[in-house]
Tab-separated table of N, CA and C and ligand atoms in Angstrom:
chain	number	residue	atom	x	y	z
A	1	UNK	N	43.823	272.153	-7.542
A	1	UNK	CA	43.376	271.244	-6.748
A	1	UNK	C	42.398	271.434	-5.772
A	2	UNK	N	41.290	271.421	-5.504
A	2	UNK	CA	40.572	271.368	-4.017
A	2	UNK	C	40.835	271.465	-3.241
A	3	UNK	N	40.835	271.853	-2.022
A	3	UNK	CA	40.746	272.229	-0.695
A	3	UNK	C	39.745	271.610	0.624
A	4	UNK	N	39.329	270.387	0.895
A	4	UNK	CA	38.941	270.177	1.955
A	4	UNK	C	37.980	271.084	3.063
A	5	UNK	N	36.645	271.749	2.913
A	5	UNK	CA	36.077	272.668	3.598
A	5	UNK	C	35.415	271.897	4.518
A	6	UNK	N	35.466	271.881	5.678
A	6	UNK	CA	34.502	272.035	7.076
A	6	UNK	C	33.450	272.969	7.279
A	7	UNK	N	32.383	272.417	7.226
A	7	UNK	CA	31.344	273.053	7.354
A	7	UNK	C	30.102	272.875	7.684
A	8	UNK	N	29.108	273.457	8.629
A	8	UNK	CA	28.044	272.408	8.970
A	8	UNK	C	27.316	272.012	8.027
A	9	UNK	N	26.674	271.037	8.043
A	9	UNK	CA	25.809	270.695	7.060
A	9	UNK	C	24.077	271.672	6.769
A	10	UNK	N	24.063	271.285	5.643
A	10	UNK	CA	22.667	271.859	5.285
A	10	UNK	C	21.751	271.028	4.654
A	11	UNK	N	20.612	270.947	4.632
A	11	UNK	CA	19.242	270.338	4.450
A	11	UNK	C	19.546	269.842	2.663
A	12	UNK	N	20.411	270.964	1.805
A	12	UNK	CA	20.687	270.283	0.578
A	12	UNK	C	21.903	269.398	0.428
A	13	UNK	N	22.531	269.007	1.649
A	13	UNK	CA	23.341	267.942	1.704
A	13	UNK	C	22.769	266.692	1.780
A	14	UNK	N	21.894	265.874	2.036
A	14	UNK	CA	20.918	264.937	2.951
A	14	UNK	C	21.291	264.058	1.523
A	15	UNK	N	20.944	264.898	0.385
A	15	UNK	CA	20.862	263.294	-0.438
A	15	UNK	C	22.333	262.831	-0.472
A	16	UNK	N	23.875	263.593	-1.237
A	16	UNK	CA	24.478	263.116	-0.568
A	16	UNK	C	25.358	262.456	0.736
A	17	UNK	N	24.396	263.227	1.623
A	17	UNK	CA	25.055	262.045	3.335
A	17	UNK	C	24.381	260.949	2.926
A	18	UNK	N	23.102	260.478	2.419
A	18	UNK	CA	22.239	259.565	1.959
A	18	UNK	C	23.513	258.269	1.874
A	19	UNK	N	23.805	258.820	0.525
A	19	UNK	CA	24.899	257.685	-0.174
A	19	UNK	C	26.196	257.382	0.601
A	20	UNK	N	26.619	258.484	1.039
A	20	UNK	CA	27.469	258.070	2.270
A	20	UNK	C	27.012	256.832	3.502
A	21	UNK	N	26.300	256.911	3.933
A	21	UNK	CA	25.631	256.681	5.150
A	21	UNK	C	25.620	255.086	4.215
A	22	UNK	N	25.077	254.793	3.330
A	22	UNK	CA	24.976	253.517	2.435
A	22	UNK	C	25.848	252.304	2.388
A	23	UNK	N	26.480	253.540	2.009
A	23	UNK	CA	28.451	253.342	1.559
A	23	UNK	C	29.363	252.801	2.634
A	24	UNK	N	29.110	253.075	3.643
A	24	UNK	CA	29.687	253.182	5.392
A	24	UNK	C	28.978	252.087	6.273
A	25	UNK	N	27.366	251.785	6.039
A	25	UNK	CA	27.193	251.647	7.413
A	25	UNK	C	25.936	250.715	7.085
A	26	UNK	N	25.621	249.323	7.283
A	26	UNK	CA	24.812	248.250	7.474
A	26	UNK	C	24.133	248.596	8.102
A	27	UNK	N	23.417	249.520	8.921
A	27	UNK	CA	22.316	250.079	8.811
A	27	UNK	C	21.802	251.996	8.606
A	28	UNK	N	22.061	252.297	7.397
A	28	UNK	CA	22.248	253.468	7.194
A	28	UNK	C	20.823	254.093	7.780
A	29	UNK	N	20.953	255.700	8.081
A	29	UNK	CA	20.190	256.380	8.677
A	29	UNK	C	19.317	257.038	7.388
A	30	UNK	N	18.283	257.211	7.830
A	30	UNK	CA	17.339	257.510	6.455
A	30	UNK	C	17.164	259.206	6.320
A	31	UNK	N	16.721	259.424	5.566
A	31	UNK	CA	16.635	260.951	5.095
A	31	UNK	C	16.096	261.644	6.085
A	32	UNK	N	14.552	261.116	6.685
A	32	UNK	CA	13.872	261.802	7.661
A	32	UNK	C	14.633	261.669	9.180
A	33	UNK	N	15.854	260.879	9.069
A	33	UNK	CA	16.720	261.074	10.608
A	33	UNK	C	17.537	262.838	10.616
A	34	UNK	N	18.075	262.624	8.976
A	34	UNK	CA	18.928	263.796	9.300
A	34	UNK	C	18.226	264.641	8.926
A	35	UNK	N	16.893	264.884	8.587
A	35	UNK	CA	16.123	266.299	8.881
A	35	UNK	C	15.386	266.419	9.938
A	36	UNK	N	15.360	265.804	10.689
A	36	UNK	CA	15.225	265.756	12.049
A	36	UNK	C	16.354	266.079	12.849
A	37	UNK	N	17.328	265.636	12.607
A	37	UNK	CA	19.035	266.201	13.212
A	37	UNK	C	19.445	267.569	12.785
A	38	UNK	N	18.614	267.806	11.936
A	38	UNK	CA	19.347	269.004	11.466
A	38	UNK	C	18.365	270.373	12.075
A	39	UNK	N	16.940	269.866	12.741
A	39	UNK	CA	16.175	270.870	13.279
A	39	UNK	C	16.120	270.763	14.343
A	40	UNK	N	17.071	270.028	15.616
A	40	UNK	CA	17.648	270.215	16.143
A	40	UNK	C	18.211	270.531	17.082
A	41	UNK	N	17.985	271.865	18.026
A	41	UNK	CA	18.836	272.477	18.471
A	41	UNK	C	20.079	272.538	19.298
A	42	UNK	N	20.323	270.841	19.729
A	42	UNK	CA	21.156	270.686	20.273
A	42	UNK	C	22.120	269.590	19.269
A	43	UNK	N	22.087	269.322	18.346
A	43	UNK	CA	22.861	268.390	17.293
A	43	UNK	C	23.217	269.480	16.432
A	44	UNK	N	24.503	268.885	16.238
A	44	UNK	CA	25.637	269.642	15.554
A	44	UNK	C	26.119	268.959	14.440
A	45	UNK	N	26.085	269.415	13.765
A	45	UNK	CA	26.251	268.630	11.877
A	45	UNK	C	27.296	269.010	11.053
A	46	UNK	N	28.846	268.608	10.858
A	46	UNK	CA	29.438	269.320	10.009
A	46	UNK	C	30.015	268.356	9.170
A	47	UNK	N	30.198	268.914	7.635
A	47	UNK	CA	30.392	267.576	6.496
A	47	UNK	C	32.055	268.360	6.175
A	48	UNK	N	32.250	267.386	5.634
A	48	UNK	CA	33.816	267.691	4.615
A	48	UNK	C	33.410	268.013	3.173
A	49	UNK	N	33.791	269.271	2.452
A	49	UNK	CA	33.068	269.124	1.035
A	49	UNK	C	34.836	269.641	0.404
A	50	UNK	N	34.887	268.950	-0.659
A	50	UNK	CA	35.690	268.585	-2.003
A	50	UNK	C	35.172	269.387	-3.090
A	51	UNK	N	35.435	270.209	-3.219
A	51	UNK	CA	34.769	270.812	-4.164
A	51	UNK	C	33.625	271.042	-4.292
A	52	UNK	N	32.585	270.346	-4.934
A	52	UNK	CA	31.091	269.991	-4.766
A	52	UNK	C	30.566	269.335	-4.001
A	53	UNK	N	31.663	268.485	-3.899
A	53	UNK	CA	31.619	266.945	-3.095
A	53	UNK	C	31.526	267.012	-1.705
A	54	UNK	N	30.718	266.358	-0.923
A	54	UNK	CA	30.669	265.690	0.226
A	54	UNK	C	31.268	264.606	0.854
A	55	UNK	N	32.719	264.631	0.841
A	55	UNK	CA	33.091	263.423	1.658
A	55	UNK	C	33.238	262.866	2.756
A	56	UNK	N	32.612	263.106	3.790
A	56	UNK	CA	32.546	262.867	4.775
A	56	UNK	C	31.922	263.916	6.130
A	57	UNK	N	31.362	263.092	6.964
A	57	UNK	CA	30.156	264.175	7.684
A	57	UNK	C	30.369	263.528	9.257
A	58	UNK	N	30.188	264.045	10.271
A	58	UNK	CA	30.115	264.148	11.787
A	58	UNK	C	29.178	264.693	12.428
A	59	UNK	N	28.867	263.621	13.120
A	59	UNK	CA	27.159	264.763	13.919
A	59	UNK	C	27.877	264.312	15.481
A	60	UNK	N	27.025	265.257	16.399
A	60	UNK	CA	27.448	264.678	17.782
A	60	UNK	C	25.708	265.808	18.231
A	61	UNK	N	25.514	265.448	19.581
A	61	UNK	CA	24.687	265.821	20.303
A	61	UNK	C	25.189	266.219	21.556
A	62	UNK	N	24.728	267.622	22.346
A	62	UNK	CA	24.865	268.055	22.841
A	62	UNK	C	23.887	267.831	24.185
A	63	UNK	N	24.167	267.230	25.314
A	63	UNK	CA	23.517	266.766	26.308
A	63	UNK	C	24.119	267.167	27.970
A	64	UNK	N	23.759	268.484	28.372
A	64	UNK	CA	24.391	269.379	29.438
A	64	UNK	C	25.845	269.741	28.864
A	65	UNK	N	26.330	269.210	29.815
A	65	UNK	CA	27.718	269.476	29.577
A	65	UNK	C	28.605	268.546	28.580
A	66	UNK	N	27.907	267.539	28.475
A	66	UNK	CA	29.033	266.356	27.534
A	66	UNK	C	28.544	266.673	25.991
A	67	UNK	N	29.363	266.055	25.110
A	67	UNK	CA	29.208	266.004	23.714
A	67	UNK	C	29.225	264.039	23.460
A	68	UNK	N	28.184	263.215	23.086
A	68	UNK	CA	27.743	262.048	22.577
A	68	UNK	C	28.002	262.274	20.709
A	69	UNK	N	29.092	261.728	20.582
A	69	UNK	CA	29.283	261.628	19.169
A	69	UNK	C	28.233	260.629	18.230
A	70	UNK	N	27.301	260.925	17.399
A	70	UNK	CA	26.375	260.280	16.462
A	70	UNK	C	26.817	259.281	15.222
A	71	UNK	N	27.239	260.159	14.975
A	71	UNK	CA	28.013	259.373	13.453
A	71	UNK	C	29.514	260.104	12.948
A	72	UNK	N	30.476	259.430	12.026
A	72	UNK	CA	31.543	259.671	11.341
A	72	UNK	C	31.621	258.786	10.498
A	73	UNK	N	31.557	259.520	9.139
A	73	UNK	CA	31.934	258.906	8.007
A	73	UNK	C	32.562	259.280	7.009
A	74	UNK	N	33.312	258.509	6.444
A	74	UNK	CA	34.073	259.471	5.068
A	74	UNK	C	34.124	258.387	4.165
A	75	UNK	N	33.647	258.544	2.797
A	75	UNK	CA	33.462	257.908	1.331
A	75	UNK	C	34.702	257.233	1.700
A	76	UNK	N	34.844	255.661	1.189
A	76	UNK	CA	35.972	254.622	1.497
A	76	UNK	C	36.832	255.522	0.285
A	77	UNK	N	36.750	256.228	-0.670
A	77	UNK	CA	38.040	255.968	-1.617
A	77	UNK	C	38.903	257.319	-1.063
A	78	UNK	N	38.392	258.126	-0.152
A	78	UNK	CA	38.735	259.968	0.724
A	78	UNK	C	39.689	259.006	1.683
A	79	UNK	N	39.421	258.010	2.158
A	79	UNK	CA	39.472	257.769	3.602
A	79	UNK	C	41.437	257.474	3.666
A	80	UNK	N	41.824	257.887	5.431
A	80	UNK	CA	43.252	257.901	4.802
A	80	UNK	C	43.799	259.076	4.257
A	81	UNK	N	43.186	260.351	4.381
A	81	UNK	CA	43.490	261.193	3.814
A	81	UNK	C	43.233	262.722	5.301
A	82	UNK	N	43.374	262.064	6.012
A	82	UNK	CA	43.206	262.944	7.403
A	82	UNK	C	41.570	264.082	7.280
A	83	UNK	N	40.759	263.165	6.770
A	83	UNK	CA	39.241	264.205	6.727
A	83	UNK	C	38.333	264.103	7.682
A	84	UNK	N	38.301	262.395	8.347
A	84	UNK	CA	37.728	262.634	9.654
A	84	UNK	C	38.496	263.307	10.540
A	85	UNK	N	39.562	263.189	10.646
A	85	UNK	CA	40.369	263.957	11.193
A	85	UNK	C	40.391	265.396	11.614
A	86	UNK	N	40.179	266.178	10.325
A	86	UNK	CA	39.351	267.746	9.959
A	86	UNK	C	38.362	267.518	11.030
A	87	UNK	N	37.387	266.444	10.388
A	87	UNK	CA	35.942	266.864	11.224
A	87	UNK	C	36.004	267.042	12.806
A	88	UNK	N	36.964	265.810	12.648
A	88	UNK	CA	36.693	265.777	15.146
A	88	UNK	C	37.083	267.025	15.591
A	89	UNK	N	38.628	267.382	14.787
A	89	UNK	CA	38.869	268.787	15.278
A	89	UNK	C	38.111	269.986	15.045
A	90	UNK	N	37.384	269.922	14.190
A	90	UNK	CA	36.477	270.794	14.293
A	90	UNK	C	34.845	270.605	15.334
A	91	UNK	N	34.600	269.151	15.641
A	91	UNK	CA	34.327	269.274	16.843
A	91	UNK	C	34.247	269.532	18.211
A	92	UNK	N	35.764	269.095	18.338
A	92	UNK	CA	36.975	269.634	19.716
A	92	UNK	C	36.757	270.766	20.014
A	93	UNK	N	36.851	271.817	18.394
A	93	UNK	CA	36.924	273.096	18.678
A	93	UNK	C	35.567	273.665	19.430
A	94	UNK	N	34.266	272.750	18.528
A	94	UNK	CA	32.871	273.360	19.069
A	94	UNK	C	32.744	273.089	20.694
A	95	UNK	N	33.373	272.223	21.034
A	95	UNK	CA	33.086	271.868	22.267
A	95	UNK	C	34.078	272.533	23.190
A	96	UNK	N	35.045	272.804	22.727
A	96	UNK	CA	35.911	274.392	24.091
A	96	UNK	C	35.403	275.256	23.489
A	97	UNK	N	34.888	275.919	22.683
A	97	UNK	CA	34.199	276.885	22.773
A	97	UNK	C	32.787	276.663	23.714
A	98	UNK	N	32.167	275.483	24.035
A	98	UNK	CA	30.839	275.529	24.728
A	98	UNK	C	30.763	275.163	25.447
A	99	UNK	N	31.760	274.701	26.383
A	99	UNK	CA	32.176	274.861	27.740
A	99	UNK	C	31.710	273.168	28.036
A	100	UNK	N	32.008	272.522	27.157
A	100	UNK	CA	31.711	270.776	26.909
A	100	UNK	C	32.356	270.388	28.071
A	101	UNK	N	32.250	269.492	28.908
A	101	UNK	CA	33.820	268.740	30.106
A	101	UNK	C	33.841	267.490	29.068
A	102	UNK	N	33.342	267.264	28.632
A	102	UNK	CA	33.732	265.508	27.836
A	102	UNK	C	32.815	265.204	26.274
A	103	UNK	N	33.632	264.118	25.722
A	103	UNK	CA	32.771	263.867	24.652
A	103	UNK	C	33.132	262.585	24.810
A	104	UNK	N	31.839	261.877	24.251
A	104	UNK	CA	31.908	260.083	24.213
A	104	UNK	C	31.273	259.208	22.870
A	105	UNK	N	31.609	258.416	23.271
A	105	UNK	CA	30.557	257.703	21.521
A	105	UNK	C	30.867	256.045	21.633
A	106	UNK	N	30.441	255.692	20.853
A	106	UNK	CA	30.452	253.994	21.139
A	106	UNK	C	30.824	253.651	19.914
A	107	UNK	N	30.933	252.834	19.939
A	107	UNK	CA	32.025	252.473	18.382
A	107	UNK	C	32.414	250.485	18.923
A	108	UNK	N	31.865	250.085	17.706
A	108	UNK	CA	31.952	248.469	17.390
A	108	UNK	C	33.484	248.226	17.162
A	109	UNK	N	33.615	247.278	18.326
A	109	UNK	CA	34.756	246.412	19.116
A	109	UNK	C	35.885	246.243	17.658
A	110	UNK	N	34.718	245.585	16.844
A	110	UNK	CA	35.937	245.277	15.192
A	110	UNK	C	36.308	246.190	14.269
A	111	UNK	N	36.113	247.653	14.846
A	111	UNK	CA	36.032	248.609	14.116
A	111	UNK	C	37.261	249.450	14.322
A	112	UNK	N	38.932	248.409	14.287
A	112	UNK	CA	40.235	249.051	14.413
A	112	UNK	C	40.237	250.400	13.452
A	113	UNK	N	39.992	251.397	12.144
A	113	UNK	CA	40.161	252.212	11.743
A	113	UNK	C	39.208	253.042	12.934
A	114	UNK	N	38.389	253.219	12.912
A	114	UNK	CA	37.647	254.157	13.813
A	114	UNK	C	38.204	254.476	15.708
A	115	UNK	N	38.536	252.893	16.045
A	115	UNK	CA	38.804	253.138	17.280
A	115	UNK	C	40.381	253.541	17.473
A	116	UNK	N	41.303	253.774	16.028
A	116	UNK	CA	42.500	254.578	16.358
A	116	UNK	C	42.239	255.735	15.991
A	117	UNK	N	41.517	256.090	15.275
A	117	UNK	CA	41.278	257.776	14.877
A	117	UNK	C	40.775	257.880	16.535
A	118	UNK	N	39.806	257.540	17.166
A	118	UNK	CA	39.953	258.385	18.614
A	118	UNK	C	40.104	258.032	19.232
A	119	UNK	N	41.545	257.091	19.119
A	119	UNK	CA	42.383	257.263	20.360
A	119	UNK	C	43.597	258.182	20.047
A	120	UNK	N	43.244	258.473	18.664
A	120	UNK	CA	44.604	259.084	17.814
A	120	UNK	C	43.757	260.923	18.526
A	121	UNK	N	42.663	260.919	19.214
A	121	UNK	CA	42.516	262.300	19.379
A	121	UNK	C	42.189	262.097	21.159
A	122	UNK	N	42.712	261.408	21.965
A	122	UNK	CA	42.745	261.152	23.269
A	122	UNK	C	42.040	260.710	23.506
A	123	UNK	N	40.553	260.013	22.792
A	123	UNK	CA	40.112	259.399	23.757
A	123	UNK	C	40.135	257.979	24.244
A	124	UNK	N	39.362	257.522	25.089
A	124	UNK	CA	40.294	256.435	25.807
A	124	UNK	C	38.935	255.283	26.628
A	125	UNK	N	39.364	253.978	26.209
A	125	UNK	CA	37.954	252.945	26.500
A	125	UNK	C	37.220	252.859	27.826
A	126	UNK	N	36.181	252.641	27.972
A	126	UNK	CA	35.771	252.874	29.678
A	126	UNK	C	34.221	251.582	29.775
A	127	UNK	N	35.110	250.977	28.687
A	127	UNK	CA	34.233	249.045	28.801
A	127	UNK	C	32.833	249.322	27.884
A	128	UNK	N	31.870	248.687	28.182
A	128	UNK	CA	31.417	248.081	26.735
A	128	UNK	C	29.897	247.919	26.977
A	129	UNK	N	29.239	247.681	25.866
A	129	UNK	CA	27.919	247.601	25.759
A	129	UNK	C	27.696	246.474	24.891
A	130	UNK	N	27.356	245.106	25.646
A	130	UNK	CA	27.120	244.152	25.255
A	130	UNK	C	26.327	244.172	24.067
A	131	UNK	N	26.396	243.453	22.959
A	131	UNK	CA	25.610	243.206	22.028
A	131	UNK	C	24.655	244.444	21.324
A	132	UNK	N	25.782	245.333	21.458
A	132	UNK	CA	24.898	246.881	21.312
A	132	UNK	C	24.852	247.607	20.051
A	133	UNK	N	24.371	246.393	18.885
A	133	UNK	CA	25.172	246.450	17.676
A	133	UNK	C	24.245	245.816	16.872
A	134	UNK	N	23.498	245.794	15.645
A	134	UNK	CA	23.084	244.659	14.921
A	134	UNK	C	23.240	244.911	13.734
A	135	UNK	N	23.240	243.669	12.638
A	135	UNK	CA	24.028	243.684	11.763
A	135	UNK	C	25.517	243.444	11.347
A	136	UNK	N	26.213	243.110	12.010
A	136	UNK	CA	25.892	241.694	12.486
A	136	UNK	C	26.183	242.166	13.922
A	137	UNK	N	25.534	241.414	14.815
A	137	UNK	CA	25.209	241.991	16.607
A	137	UNK	C	26.842	241.461	17.116
A	138	UNK	N	27.211	242.786	17.600
A	138	UNK	CA	28.355	243.057	18.308
A	138	UNK	C	28.731	243.755	19.164
A	139	UNK	N	29.587	243.934	20.116
A	139	UNK	CA	29.871	244.672	21.287
A	139	UNK	C	30.478	245.857	20.810
A	140	UNK	N	29.603	247.254	21.579
A	140	UNK	CA	29.883	248.363	21.159
A	140	UNK	C	31.327	248.506	22.943
A	141	UNK	N	32.599	249.462	22.413
A	141	UNK	CA	33.521	249.842	23.153
A	141	UNK	C	32.808	251.600	23.234
A	142	UNK	N	32.712	251.692	24.989
A	142	UNK	CA	32.486	253.053	24.978
A	142	UNK	C	33.765	253.933	25.200
A	143	UNK	N	33.719	255.039	24.528
A	143	UNK	CA	35.018	255.618	24.783
A	143	UNK	C	34.732	257.447	24.938
A	144	UNK	N	35.497	258.059	25.822
A	144	UNK	CA	35.369	259.133	25.922
A	144	UNK	C	36.688	260.085	26.175
A	145	UNK	N	36.314	261.253	26.075
A	145	UNK	CA	37.791	262.783	26.309
A	145	UNK	C	37.475	263.457	26.663
A	146	UNK	N	38.340	263.974	27.836
A	146	UNK	CA	38.459	264.819	28.903
A	146	UNK	C	38.878	266.555	27.642
A	147	UNK	N	37.312	267.529	27.842
A	147	UNK	CA	37.620	268.702	27.363
A	147	UNK	C	38.024	269.639	28.056
A	148	UNK	N	38.999	270.514	27.870
A	148	UNK	CA	38.791	271.737	29.399
A	148	UNK	C	39.274	271.869	30.557
B	1	COA	C1	36.777	255.397	10.651
B	1	COA	C2	36.712	256.405	9.344
B	1	COA	C3	35.787	257.280	9.769
B	1	COA	C4	38.120	257.492	9.283
B	1	COA	O1	38.132	258.234	8.353
B	1	COA	P1	39.092	259.191	7.804
B	1	COA	O2	39.211	259.677	6.980
B	1	COA	O3	40.354	257.711	6.740
B	1	COA	O4	40.552	258.733	8.843
B	1	COA	P2	41.958	259.785	8.855
B	1	COA	O5	42.288	259.589	7.885
B	1	COA	O6	41.688	261.474	9.489
B	1	COA	O7	42.907	259.128	9.887
B	1	COA	C5	43.079	259.636	10.928
B	1	COA	C6	43.480	258.609	12.108
B	1	COA	O8	42.296	257.337	12.068
B	1	COA	C7	43.357	255.896	12.198
B	1	COA	N1	43.025	255.622	10.803
B	1	COA	C8	42.298	255.475	9.822
B	1	COA	N2	42.468	254.492	8.944
B	1	COA	C9	42.754	253.278	9.467
B	1	COA	C10	42.504	252.275	9.044
B	1	COA	N3	42.089	251.729	7.822
B	1	COA	N4	43.537	251.524	9.606
B	1	COA	C11	43.823	251.473	10.824
B	1	COA	N5	44.063	252.714	11.399
B	1	COA	C12	43.264	253.707	10.701
B	1	COA	C13	44.730	256.218	12.387
B	1	COA	O9	45.138	256.476	13.271
B	1	COA	C14	45.027	257.188	11.292
B	1	COA	O10	45.845	258.262	11.924
B	1	COA	P3	46.960	258.247	11.044
B	1	COA	O11	46.881	258.345	9.628
B	1	COA	O12	48.644	258.958	11.667
B	1	COA	O13	47.781	256.813	10.886
B	1	COA	C15	37.072	255.867	7.956
B	1	COA	O14	37.322	255.015	7.881
B	1	COA	C16	34.611	255.369	8.103
B	1	COA	O15	34.210	256.115	7.625
B	1	COA	N6	34.592	254.431	8.526
B	1	COA	C17	33.688	253.705	8.060
B	1	COA	C18	32.265	254.309	8.860
B	1	COA	C19	32.891	254.314	10.617
B	1	COA	O16	32.985	252.983	10.957
B	1	COA	N7	32.413	255.165	11.360
B	1	COA	C20	32.997	254.748	13.181
B	1	COA	C21	31.653	254.632	13.595
B	1	COA	S1	31.986	254.267	15.265
């Protein structure tokens, strides 16, 4: 049985990441978006790899002393196996080592799995962004986690 490995995203991973995006989001990011993210010194992208297969990934941007999570996704068949948790743990470690003081994100208010995931890691709700998401139109909950 292969173990899940968390490692930095590479350009060769993008084809698999695009397939995960399509399975997980109504407005998937494009290939160009990920190519640009990998060139961005302030962006951190990690993948969860099982054997040769990418089963999940997560991204964040460093903005001064805060990190903004851009996306977290796990292929549906691999959910509820702690994979997103491993990705978040890695990102929290990166933040702790980079003197980041807080992490933040937006999440659809109906996205209970994601909200529970973030709460499990100490994120707390701190307001809403009305009509933030399209397809379907929905408010975002803003969540924060203090670091250090
Ligand atoms: C949200 C998502 C990333 C979770 O991935 P995952 O690998 O299944 O998560 P984990 O197995 O690490 O679960 C960690 C915690 O999340 C919560 N959680 C995960 N799936 C859940 C579900 N279906 N219902 C309720 N809570 C859930 C639980 O608190 C869980 O902890 P527990 O196992 O102790 O109960 C995954 O459901 C996904 O890819 N969703 C689609 C993309 C998405 O919405 N991304 C977030 C955008 S803001």
